[in-house]
Short mmCIF file of C-alpha atoms in Angstrom, two decimals:
data_model
loop_
_atom_site.label_atom_id
_atom_site.label_comp_id
_atom_site.label_asym_id
_atom_site.label_seq_id
_atom_site.Cartn_x
_atom_site.Cartn_y
_atom_site.Cartn_z
CA UNK A 1 0.00 0.00 0.00
CA UNK A 2 1.44 3.38 -1.00
CA UNK A 3 1.97 6.19 1.50
CA UNK A 4 -0.62 8.42 -0.18
CA UNK A 5 -3.31 5.71 0.01
CA UNK A 6 -2.47 5.00 3.65
CA UNK A 7 -2.70 8.62 4.71
CA UNK A 8 -5.90 9.03 2.71
CA UNK A 9 -7.59 6.19 4.54
CA UNK A 10 -6.32 7.53 7.85
CA UNK A 11 -7.90 10.92 7.21
CA UNK A 12 -11.24 9.32 6.28
CA UNK A 13 -11.20 7.21 9.44
CA UNK A 14 -10.47 10.21 11.67
CA UNK A 15 -13.27 12.24 10.10
CA UNK A 16 -15.79 9.38 10.44
CA UNK A 17 -14.88 8.87 14.09
CA UNK A 18 -15.27 12.57 14.81
CA UNK A 19 -18.71 12.68 13.18
CA UNK A 20 -19.84 9.61 15.11
CA UNK A 21 -18.61 11.05 18.38
CA UNK A 22 -20.38 14.35 17.76
CA UNK A 23 -23.62 12.53 16.96
CA UNK A 24 -23.49 10.53 20.17
CA UNK A 25 -22.90 13.67 22.19
CA UNK A 26 -26.03 15.25 20.67
CA UNK A 27 -28.30 12.30 21.67
CA UNK A 28 -30.12 12.67 25.02
CA UNK A 29 -29.15 10.21 27.67
CA UNK A 30 -31.53 7.21 27.81
CA UNK A 31 -33.85 7.34 30.77
CA UNK A 32 -33.43 4.43 33.18
CA UNK A 33 -36.20 1.83 33.14
CA UNK A 34 -38.53 2.34 36.11
CA UNK A 35 -39.77 -0.88 37.63
CA UNK A 36 -42.51 -0.97 40.22
CA UNK A 37 -44.51 -3.41 42.28
CA UNK A 38 -47.59 -1.69 43.64
CA UNK A 39 -51.32 -2.32 43.18
CA UNK A 40 -52.66 -0.65 40.07
CA UNK A 41 -55.93 0.12 41.89
CA UNK A 42 -55.41 0.18 45.66
CA UNK A 43 -59.02 1.06 46.56
CA UNK A 44 -60.37 -1.81 44.48
CA UNK A 45 -57.84 -4.25 45.85
CA UNK A 46 -58.84 -3.31 49.39
CA UNK A 47 -62.56 -3.92 48.77
CA UNK A 48 -63.44 -5.64 45.48
CA UNK A 49 -66.88 -6.63 46.78
CA UNK A 50 -67.84 -2.94 46.96
CA UNK A 51 -68.11 -2.60 43.16
CA UNK A 52 -71.67 -1.62 42.27
CA UNK A 53 -71.28 0.07 38.92
CA UNK A 54 -69.05 -0.40 35.89
CA UNK A 55 -68.84 2.22 33.13
CA UNK A 56 -67.04 1.35 29.91
CA UNK A 57 -66.34 3.96 27.24
CA UNK A 58 -65.02 2.92 23.85
CA UNK A 59 -64.60 4.90 20.62
CA UNK A 60 -68.11 3.66 19.73
CA UNK A 61 -69.86 4.91 22.87
CA UNK A 62 -70.50 4.26 26.55
CA UNK A 63 -72.47 1.61 28.41
CA UNK A 64 -73.11 0.93 32.08
CA UNK A 65 -73.43 -2.28 34.08
CA UNK A 66 -75.26 -1.94 37.39
CA UNK A 67 -75.28 -4.27 40.38
CA UNK A 68 -78.83 -4.80 41.58
CA UNK A 69 -78.99 -7.42 44.33
CA UNK A 70 -76.34 -9.93 45.34
CA UNK A 71 -74.50 -11.07 42.23
CA UNK A 72 -77.20 -9.97 39.81
CA UNK A 73 -76.07 -7.32 37.35
CA UNK A 74 -77.99 -5.61 34.58
CA UNK A 75 -77.17 -3.51 31.52
CA UNK A 76 -78.71 -0.05 31.47
CA UNK A 77 -78.38 0.24 27.68
CA UNK A 78 -80.37 -2.98 27.22
CA UNK A 79 -83.34 -1.99 29.39
CA UNK A 80 -81.97 -3.72 32.48
CA UNK A 81 -81.40 -7.11 30.86
CA UNK A 82 -79.38 -9.53 32.99
CA UNK A 83 -75.59 -9.47 32.68
CA UNK A 84 -73.34 -12.53 32.83
CA UNK A 85 -72.24 -12.40 36.45
CA UNK A 86 -69.15 -14.56 35.89
CA UNK A 87 -67.81 -12.17 33.29
CA UNK A 88 -68.18 -9.28 35.76
CA UNK A 89 -66.52 -11.22 38.57
CA UNK A 90 -63.60 -12.16 36.35
CA UNK A 91 -63.09 -8.52 35.40
CA UNK A 92 -63.16 -7.27 39.00
CA UNK A 93 -60.77 -9.96 40.20
CA UNK A 94 -58.34 -9.33 37.34
CA UNK A 95 -58.26 -5.58 38.00
CA UNK A 96 -57.91 -6.02 41.76
CA UNK A 97 -54.92 -8.31 41.24
CA UNK A 98 -53.13 -6.01 38.78
CA UNK A 99 -49.80 -4.52 39.82
CA UNK A 100 -47.78 -1.80 38.10
CA UNK A 101 -44.58 -3.56 37.07
CA UNK A 102 -42.90 -1.32 34.50
CA UNK A 103 -43.19 2.35 33.58
CA UNK A 104 -43.66 3.04 29.90
CA UNK A 105 -44.00 6.25 27.92
CA UNK A 106 -45.21 9.52 29.37
CA UNK A 107 -45.35 11.20 25.96
CA UNK A 108 -48.87 11.66 24.55
CA UNK A 109 -47.65 11.27 20.98
CA UNK A 110 -46.56 7.73 21.83
CA UNK A 111 -49.71 6.60 23.63
CA UNK A 112 -51.28 5.13 20.51
CA UNK A 113 -48.44 2.63 20.17
CA UNK A 114 -49.70 0.81 23.25
CA UNK A 115 -53.35 1.92 22.83
CA UNK A 116 -53.63 4.13 25.92
CA UNK A 117 -54.53 7.30 24.03
CA UNK A 118 -57.60 9.38 24.82
CA UNK A 119 -60.62 7.26 23.97
CA UNK A 120 -62.11 10.13 21.98
CA UNK A 121 -58.99 10.65 19.87
CA UNK A 122 -59.15 9.96 16.14
CA UNK A 123 -58.71 6.25 15.33
CA UNK A 124 -58.45 5.45 19.04
CA UNK A 125 -58.35 1.79 20.09
CA UNK A 126 -58.28 2.41 23.82
CA UNK A 127 -61.05 1.74 26.37
CA UNK A 128 -61.80 3.85 29.42
CA UNK A 129 -62.98 1.75 32.34
CA UNK A 130 -64.37 3.03 35.66
CA UNK A 131 -65.56 0.99 38.64
CA UNK A 132 -67.60 2.69 41.37
CA UNK A 133 -69.08 1.75 44.73
CA UNK A 134 -72.75 2.22 45.58
CA UNK A 135 -72.04 5.68 47.05
CA UNK A 136 -70.24 6.83 43.88
CA UNK A 137 -66.67 6.40 45.09
CA UNK A 138 -64.29 5.57 42.24
CA UNK A 139 -62.57 2.30 43.10
CA UNK A 140 -60.65 1.95 39.83
CA UNK A 141 -60.33 3.99 36.68
CA UNK A 142 -57.91 3.63 33.79
CA UNK A 143 -57.45 3.81 30.06
CA UNK A 144 -56.89 0.17 29.20
CA UNK A 145 -54.53 -0.55 26.32
CA UNK A 146 -53.43 -3.64 24.49
CA UNK A 147 -52.04 -6.84 25.92
CA UNK A 148 -48.29 -7.37 26.03
CA UNK A 149 -47.21 -10.95 25.46
CA UNK A 150 -43.86 -12.34 26.53
CA UNK A 151 -41.40 -12.68 23.63
CA UNK A 152 -38.43 -13.89 25.66
CA UNK A 153 -38.10 -15.52 29.04
CA UNK A 154 -36.89 -12.29 30.66
CA UNK A 155 -39.70 -10.05 29.42
CA UNK A 156 -42.80 -9.46 31.57
CA UNK A 157 -46.27 -9.80 30.13
CA UNK A 158 -49.44 -8.03 31.07
CA UNK A 159 -51.67 -5.12 30.07
CA UNK A 160 -50.78 -1.54 29.21
CA UNK A 161 -52.76 1.10 31.07
CA UNK A 162 -52.76 4.75 31.99
CA UNK A 163 -54.66 6.21 34.91
CA UNK A 164 -56.64 9.41 34.20
CA UNK A 165 -54.83 12.58 35.23
CA UNK A 166 -51.44 10.87 34.89
CA UNK A 167 -49.10 11.22 31.94
CA UNK A 168 -47.25 8.04 32.82
CA UNK A 169 -48.33 4.83 31.11
CA UNK A 170 -47.61 1.47 32.71
CA UNK A 171 -47.31 -2.17 31.96
CA UNK A 172 -49.43 -3.89 34.60
CA UNK A 173 -49.36 -7.56 35.48
CA UNK A 174 -52.13 -9.84 34.33
CA UNK A 175 -54.56 -9.77 31.46
CA UNK A 176 -58.06 -8.35 31.41
CA UNK A 177 -60.78 -9.20 28.91
CA UNK A 178 -62.89 -6.16 28.07
CA UNK A 179 -65.55 -6.75 25.45
CA UNK A 180 -66.34 -3.49 23.62
CA UNK A 181 -70.06 -4.21 22.98
CA UNK A 182 -72.71 -4.27 25.67
CA UNK A 183 -74.39 -7.36 24.22
CA UNK A 184 -71.20 -9.34 24.86
CA UNK A 185 -71.64 -8.77 28.60
CA UNK A 186 -75.19 -10.11 28.73
CA UNK A 187 -76.34 -13.54 29.85
CA UNK A 188 -76.92 -14.58 26.26
CA UNK A 189 -78.30 -18.08 26.65
CA UNK A 190 -82.07 -18.15 26.24
CA UNK A 191 -83.19 -21.78 26.15
CA UNK A 192 -81.22 -24.99 26.57
CA UNK A 193 -83.20 -28.19 25.98
CA UNK A 194 -81.11 -31.28 25.36
CA UNK A 195 -81.95 -33.00 22.08
CA UNK A 196 -82.17 -36.33 23.93
CA UNK A 197 -84.74 -34.81 26.28
CA UNK A 198 -87.08 -33.72 23.46
CA UNK A 199 -90.11 -36.01 23.26
CA UNK A 200 -91.86 -34.11 20.48
CA UNK A 201 -91.00 -31.21 18.24
CA UNK A 202 -93.51 -29.56 15.95
CA UNK A 203 -92.76 -27.02 13.23
CA UNK A 204 -95.42 -24.74 11.76
CA UNK A 205 -93.74 -22.85 8.91
CA UNK A 206 -95.41 -19.82 7.41
CA UNK A 207 -97.52 -20.81 4.44
CA UNK A 208 -96.31 -24.42 4.56
CA UNK A 209 -97.47 -27.75 5.92
CA UNK A 210 -96.99 -28.28 9.65
CA UNK A 211 -95.11 -31.39 10.71
CA UNK A 212 -93.84 -33.12 13.83
CA UNK A 213 -91.32 -35.69 15.00
CA UNK A 214 -91.52 -37.51 18.32
CA UNK A 215 -90.03 -40.38 20.27
CA UNK A 216 -91.96 -43.08 22.11
CA UNK A 217 -89.75 -43.04 25.21
CA UNK A 218 -86.41 -41.95 26.56
CA UNK A 219 -83.66 -43.38 24.40
CA UNK A 220 -86.00 -44.17 21.52
CA UNK A 221 -85.33 -42.50 18.15
CA UNK A 222 -87.29 -39.56 16.88
CA UNK A 223 -89.88 -40.61 14.33
CA UNK A 224 -91.44 -38.40 11.69
CA UNK A 225 -95.21 -38.37 12.07
CA UNK A 226 -98.02 -38.69 9.51
CA UNK A 227 -95.92 -39.87 6.58
CA UNK A 228 -97.91 -40.28 3.39
CA UNK A 229 -97.58 -43.18 0.98
CA UNK A 230 -94.32 -42.90 -0.89
CA UNK A 231 -92.65 -40.72 1.75
CA UNK A 232 -89.56 -41.79 3.70
CA UNK A 233 -88.19 -39.78 6.59
CA UNK A 234 -84.51 -39.07 6.93
CA UNK A 235 -82.47 -41.07 9.42
CA UNK A 236 -83.05 -40.51 13.18
CA UNK A 237 -79.65 -38.83 13.50
CA UNK A 238 -80.79 -36.27 10.94
CA UNK A 239 -84.01 -35.68 12.86
CA UNK A 240 -81.90 -35.18 15.99
CA UNK A 241 -80.48 -32.11 14.28
CA UNK A 242 -84.00 -30.72 14.31
CA UNK A 243 -84.41 -31.41 18.04
CA UNK A 244 -80.98 -29.95 18.81
CA UNK A 245 -82.15 -26.57 17.51
CA UNK A 246 -83.55 -25.94 21.01
CA UNK A 247 -80.20 -26.74 22.66
CA UNK A 248 -78.13 -23.82 23.95
CA UNK A 249 -79.94 -21.12 21.99
CA UNK A 250 -78.13 -17.82 22.46
CA UNK A 251 -78.98 -14.41 21.08
CA UNK A 252 -77.15 -11.74 19.12
CA UNK A 253 -79.23 -8.89 20.55
CA UNK A 254 -82.29 -8.31 22.69
CA UNK A 255 -85.23 -5.90 22.68
CA UNK A 256 -88.37 -5.44 24.72
CA UNK A 257 -91.24 -7.22 23.00
CA UNK A 258 -93.41 -4.14 23.00
CA UNK A 259 -90.75 -2.19 21.08
CA UNK A 260 -90.88 -4.51 18.06
CA UNK A 261 -93.66 -4.54 15.52
CA UNK A 262 -94.32 -8.26 15.35
CA UNK A 263 -95.68 -9.47 11.97
CA UNK A 264 -98.96 -11.35 11.82
CA UNK A 265 -97.47 -14.26 9.87
CA UNK A 266 -95.01 -15.49 12.48
CA UNK A 267 -93.79 -19.06 12.28
CA UNK A 268 -93.92 -21.40 15.24
CA UNK A 269 -91.76 -24.20 16.65
CA UNK A 270 -92.87 -26.17 19.73
CA UNK A 271 -90.66 -28.52 21.73
CA UNK A 272 -92.02 -30.77 24.50
CA UNK A 273 -89.61 -32.56 26.81
CA UNK A 274 -89.85 -35.96 28.46
CA UNK A 275 -90.37 -34.10 31.74
CA UNK A 276 -93.39 -32.15 30.61
CA UNK A 277 -91.83 -28.76 29.82
CA UNK A 278 -93.14 -27.23 26.62
CA UNK A 279 -91.29 -24.35 24.97
CA UNK A 280 -92.86 -22.42 22.12
CA UNK A 281 -90.76 -20.24 19.84
CA UNK A 282 -92.43 -17.75 17.54
CA UNK A 283 -90.13 -16.65 14.76
CA UNK A 284 -90.17 -13.87 12.20
CA UNK A 285 -87.88 -11.77 10.06
CA UNK A 286 -88.04 -8.12 11.11
CA UNK A 287 -86.18 -5.67 8.89
CA UNK A 288 -84.49 -8.70 7.36
CA UNK A 289 -83.16 -9.96 10.71
CA UNK A 290 -84.19 -13.21 12.46
CA UNK A 291 -86.10 -12.64 15.72
CA UNK A 292 -87.83 -14.96 18.16
CA UNK A 293 -89.94 -14.82 21.29
CA UNK A 294 -90.17 -17.75 23.67
CA UNK A 295 -92.80 -18.97 26.12
CA UNK A 296 -92.85 -22.04 28.33
CA UNK A 297 -95.57 -23.98 30.10
CA UNK A 298 -95.48 -26.90 32.49
CA UNK A 299 -97.32 -30.08 31.59
CA UNK A 300 -97.54 -33.27 33.56
CA UNK A 301 -94.53 -35.40 32.71
CA UNK A 302 -95.51 -37.66 29.84
CA UNK A 303 -95.91 -41.30 30.82
CA UNK A 304 -98.06 -44.32 30.06
CA UNK A 305 -101.77 -43.52 29.96
CA UNK A 306 -103.57 -44.71 33.05
CA UNK A 307 -105.89 -47.65 32.74
CA UNK A 308 -109.29 -46.48 31.65
CA UNK A 309 -107.86 -43.03 30.98
CA UNK A 310 -106.91 -41.18 27.81
CA UNK A 311 -103.81 -39.51 26.53
CA UNK A 312 -105.54 -36.16 26.91
CA UNK A 313 -105.96 -36.79 30.63
CA UNK A 314 -102.33 -37.82 31.04
CA UNK A 315 -101.02 -34.79 29.18
CA UNK A 316 -103.34 -32.18 30.68
CA UNK A 317 -101.46 -28.95 31.30
CA UNK A 318 -100.84 -28.27 34.97
CA UNK A 319 -100.01 -24.62 34.40
CA UNK A 320 -100.56 -22.03 31.74
CA UNK A 321 -98.51 -18.93 31.07
CA UNK A 322 -100.14 -15.90 29.48
CA UNK A 323 -98.16 -14.00 26.92
CA UNK A 324 -96.98 -10.69 28.43
CA UNK A 325 -96.85 -7.37 26.72
CA UNK A 326 -99.51 -8.08 24.12
CA UNK A 327 -97.19 -10.27 22.02
CA UNK A 328 -98.62 -13.22 20.08
CA UNK A 329 -99.96 -15.96 22.33
CA UNK A 330 -98.09 -19.26 22.67
CA UNK A 331 -99.71 -22.27 21.10
CA UNK A 332 -101.30 -24.74 23.49
CA UNK A 333 -99.57 -28.03 24.17
CA UNK A 334 -102.37 -30.40 25.08
CA UNK A 335 -102.45 -32.08 21.66
CA UNK A 336 -98.67 -32.42 21.60
CA UNK A 337 -98.56 -33.97 25.06
CA UNK A 338 -101.50 -36.22 24.31
CA UNK A 339 -99.92 -37.50 21.13
CA UNK A 340 -96.69 -38.22 22.96
CA UNK A 341 -98.48 -40.05 25.76
CA UNK A 342 -100.54 -42.07 23.30
CA UNK A 343 -97.43 -43.03 21.35
CA UNK A 344 -95.74 -44.19 24.53
CA UNK A 345 -98.75 -46.18 25.67
CA UNK A 346 -98.73 -47.97 22.32
CA UNK A 347 -95.02 -48.77 22.53
CA UNK A 348 -93.25 -51.93 23.65
CA UNK A 349 -93.46 -52.81 27.37
CA UNK A 350 -89.75 -52.27 27.93
CA UNK A 351 -90.03 -48.80 26.40
CA UNK A 352 -92.94 -47.91 28.67
CA UNK A 353 -91.19 -49.04 31.83
CA UNK A 354 -88.01 -47.21 30.86
CA UNK A 355 -89.91 -44.00 30.18
CA UNK A 356 -91.68 -44.29 33.51
CA UNK A 357 -88.39 -44.61 35.38
CA UNK A 358 -86.92 -41.73 33.40
CA UNK A 359 -89.82 -39.40 34.08
CA UNK A 360 -89.77 -40.26 37.78
CA UNK A 361 -86.05 -39.80 38.39
CA UNK A 362 -84.66 -37.35 35.83
CA UNK A 363 -85.08 -33.62 36.27
CA UNK A 364 -85.14 -30.93 33.57
CA UNK A 365 -82.42 -28.33 33.54
CA UNK A 366 -85.00 -25.58 34.03
CA UNK A 367 -88.67 -25.59 34.87
CA UNK A 368 -91.20 -23.73 32.76
CA UNK A 369 -91.48 -21.07 35.46
CA UNK A 370 -87.71 -20.53 35.46
CA UNK A 371 -87.62 -20.24 31.68
CA UNK A 372 -90.50 -17.74 31.67
CA UNK A 373 -88.83 -15.78 34.42
CA UNK A 374 -85.95 -15.20 32.06
CA UNK A 375 -87.62 -14.73 28.67
CA UNK A 376 -90.87 -12.96 29.54
CA UNK A 377 -91.21 -9.55 27.92
CA UNK A 378 -88.16 -10.01 25.70
CA UNK A 379 -87.62 -10.54 21.99
CA UNK A 380 -84.35 -12.02 20.82
CA UNK A 381 -82.35 -11.62 17.66
CA UNK A 382 -81.12 -15.16 17.12
CA UNK A 383 -78.41 -16.65 14.88
CA UNK A 384 -79.53 -17.28 11.33
CA UNK A 385 -78.76 -20.99 11.45
CA UNK A 386 -81.12 -21.48 14.42
CA UNK A 387 -83.89 -19.57 12.64
CA UNK A 388 -83.36 -21.60 9.46
CA UNK A 389 -83.48 -24.93 11.27
CA UNK A 390 -86.68 -24.06 13.10
CA UNK A 391 -88.43 -22.88 9.95
CA UNK A 392 -87.37 -25.53 7.44
CA UNK A 393 -90.17 -26.87 5.25
CA UNK A 394 -91.33 -30.43 5.82
CA UNK A 395 -89.69 -31.66 2.62
CA UNK A 396 -86.24 -30.92 4.08
CA UNK A 397 -86.65 -33.82 6.52
CA UNK A 398 -87.78 -36.36 3.92
CA UNK A 399 -85.64 -38.63 1.77
CA UNK A 400 -88.29 -38.53 -0.91
CA UNK A 401 -91.78 -37.21 -1.31
CA UNK A 402 -94.75 -38.09 -3.42
CA UNK A 403 -94.88 -34.45 -4.48
CA UNK A 404 -91.22 -34.20 -5.48
#
């Protein structure tokens, strides 16, 4: 290497080092990481049972959950409909257990990175949560940001938050599930009848032929009724799909019955259990959306007809529930119960004895009174697949038809 080249490279190196050193000197010193270990919400931690009101504000609006008596909560924005108490308890416990473990940014322009910006800011993703006692004391309040998940073994995980009136944002221990829509906090299950517990199910579609399927006894298959010559019903497992439509029905939204204009041509589905609970669902499309109202009534548990008696006597309703709020009346169940009792009385002896034992020992999940206590006065927007199953035409459950 020549002397000129060597000195040239030396000059370049010196200049580069000087520029780098100057740049470093111009950078502000990095602030030390501030670690903490204190309750995020001391007042809540001291008395979590005092929570009586929860207010959640999201970019889409505000809703309020109110504690009424004991563990019963209701949603003000859904006319006082019952809230899922477990979801509320989980939230309160998670917040009470939170601890501030690491200080994050205190610069407003950086809040959006961890979603602790003002909830009313443009394109905000934050949620403002406030928990109050019955006398209005604020037990916990914070802008809740996104979850932080551990990427390496040395990194903490938790939830970003910022308490109102404070510039400092924190990473707090633990995760908290905050659903942004009020309907997600409600007790969304309406009716839950096990398919195996359905003795008879009857469908009355609008403008179509009514049909029914029933089983002679517990454990017996569902059988399509009143088949015409040339008609063959689908397999029992397919008919069980019809009965399962009353299992774990949940709703997408809820309204007071009186607030909906119910059409005259509503369709009807009626399920009667082995234990004598009859549930009637009236179904209609309102503004293109599937809605249903439910009513229940208690019948005598279906069993073999007494000697000298009739199926009508065995299946006589022991209670009747009037339809509240002027909504369409529920269909009566006497014929359904009578048909079921008659079918059982005509069955094999071992089926009759098994049904008798079942009806004497097994208990329904809910009584008719308990179901009515929950669904009275309410109309439910239900999932489309539930609506479709409960309004299928009769031909959908046949392998072939004389009219096809």
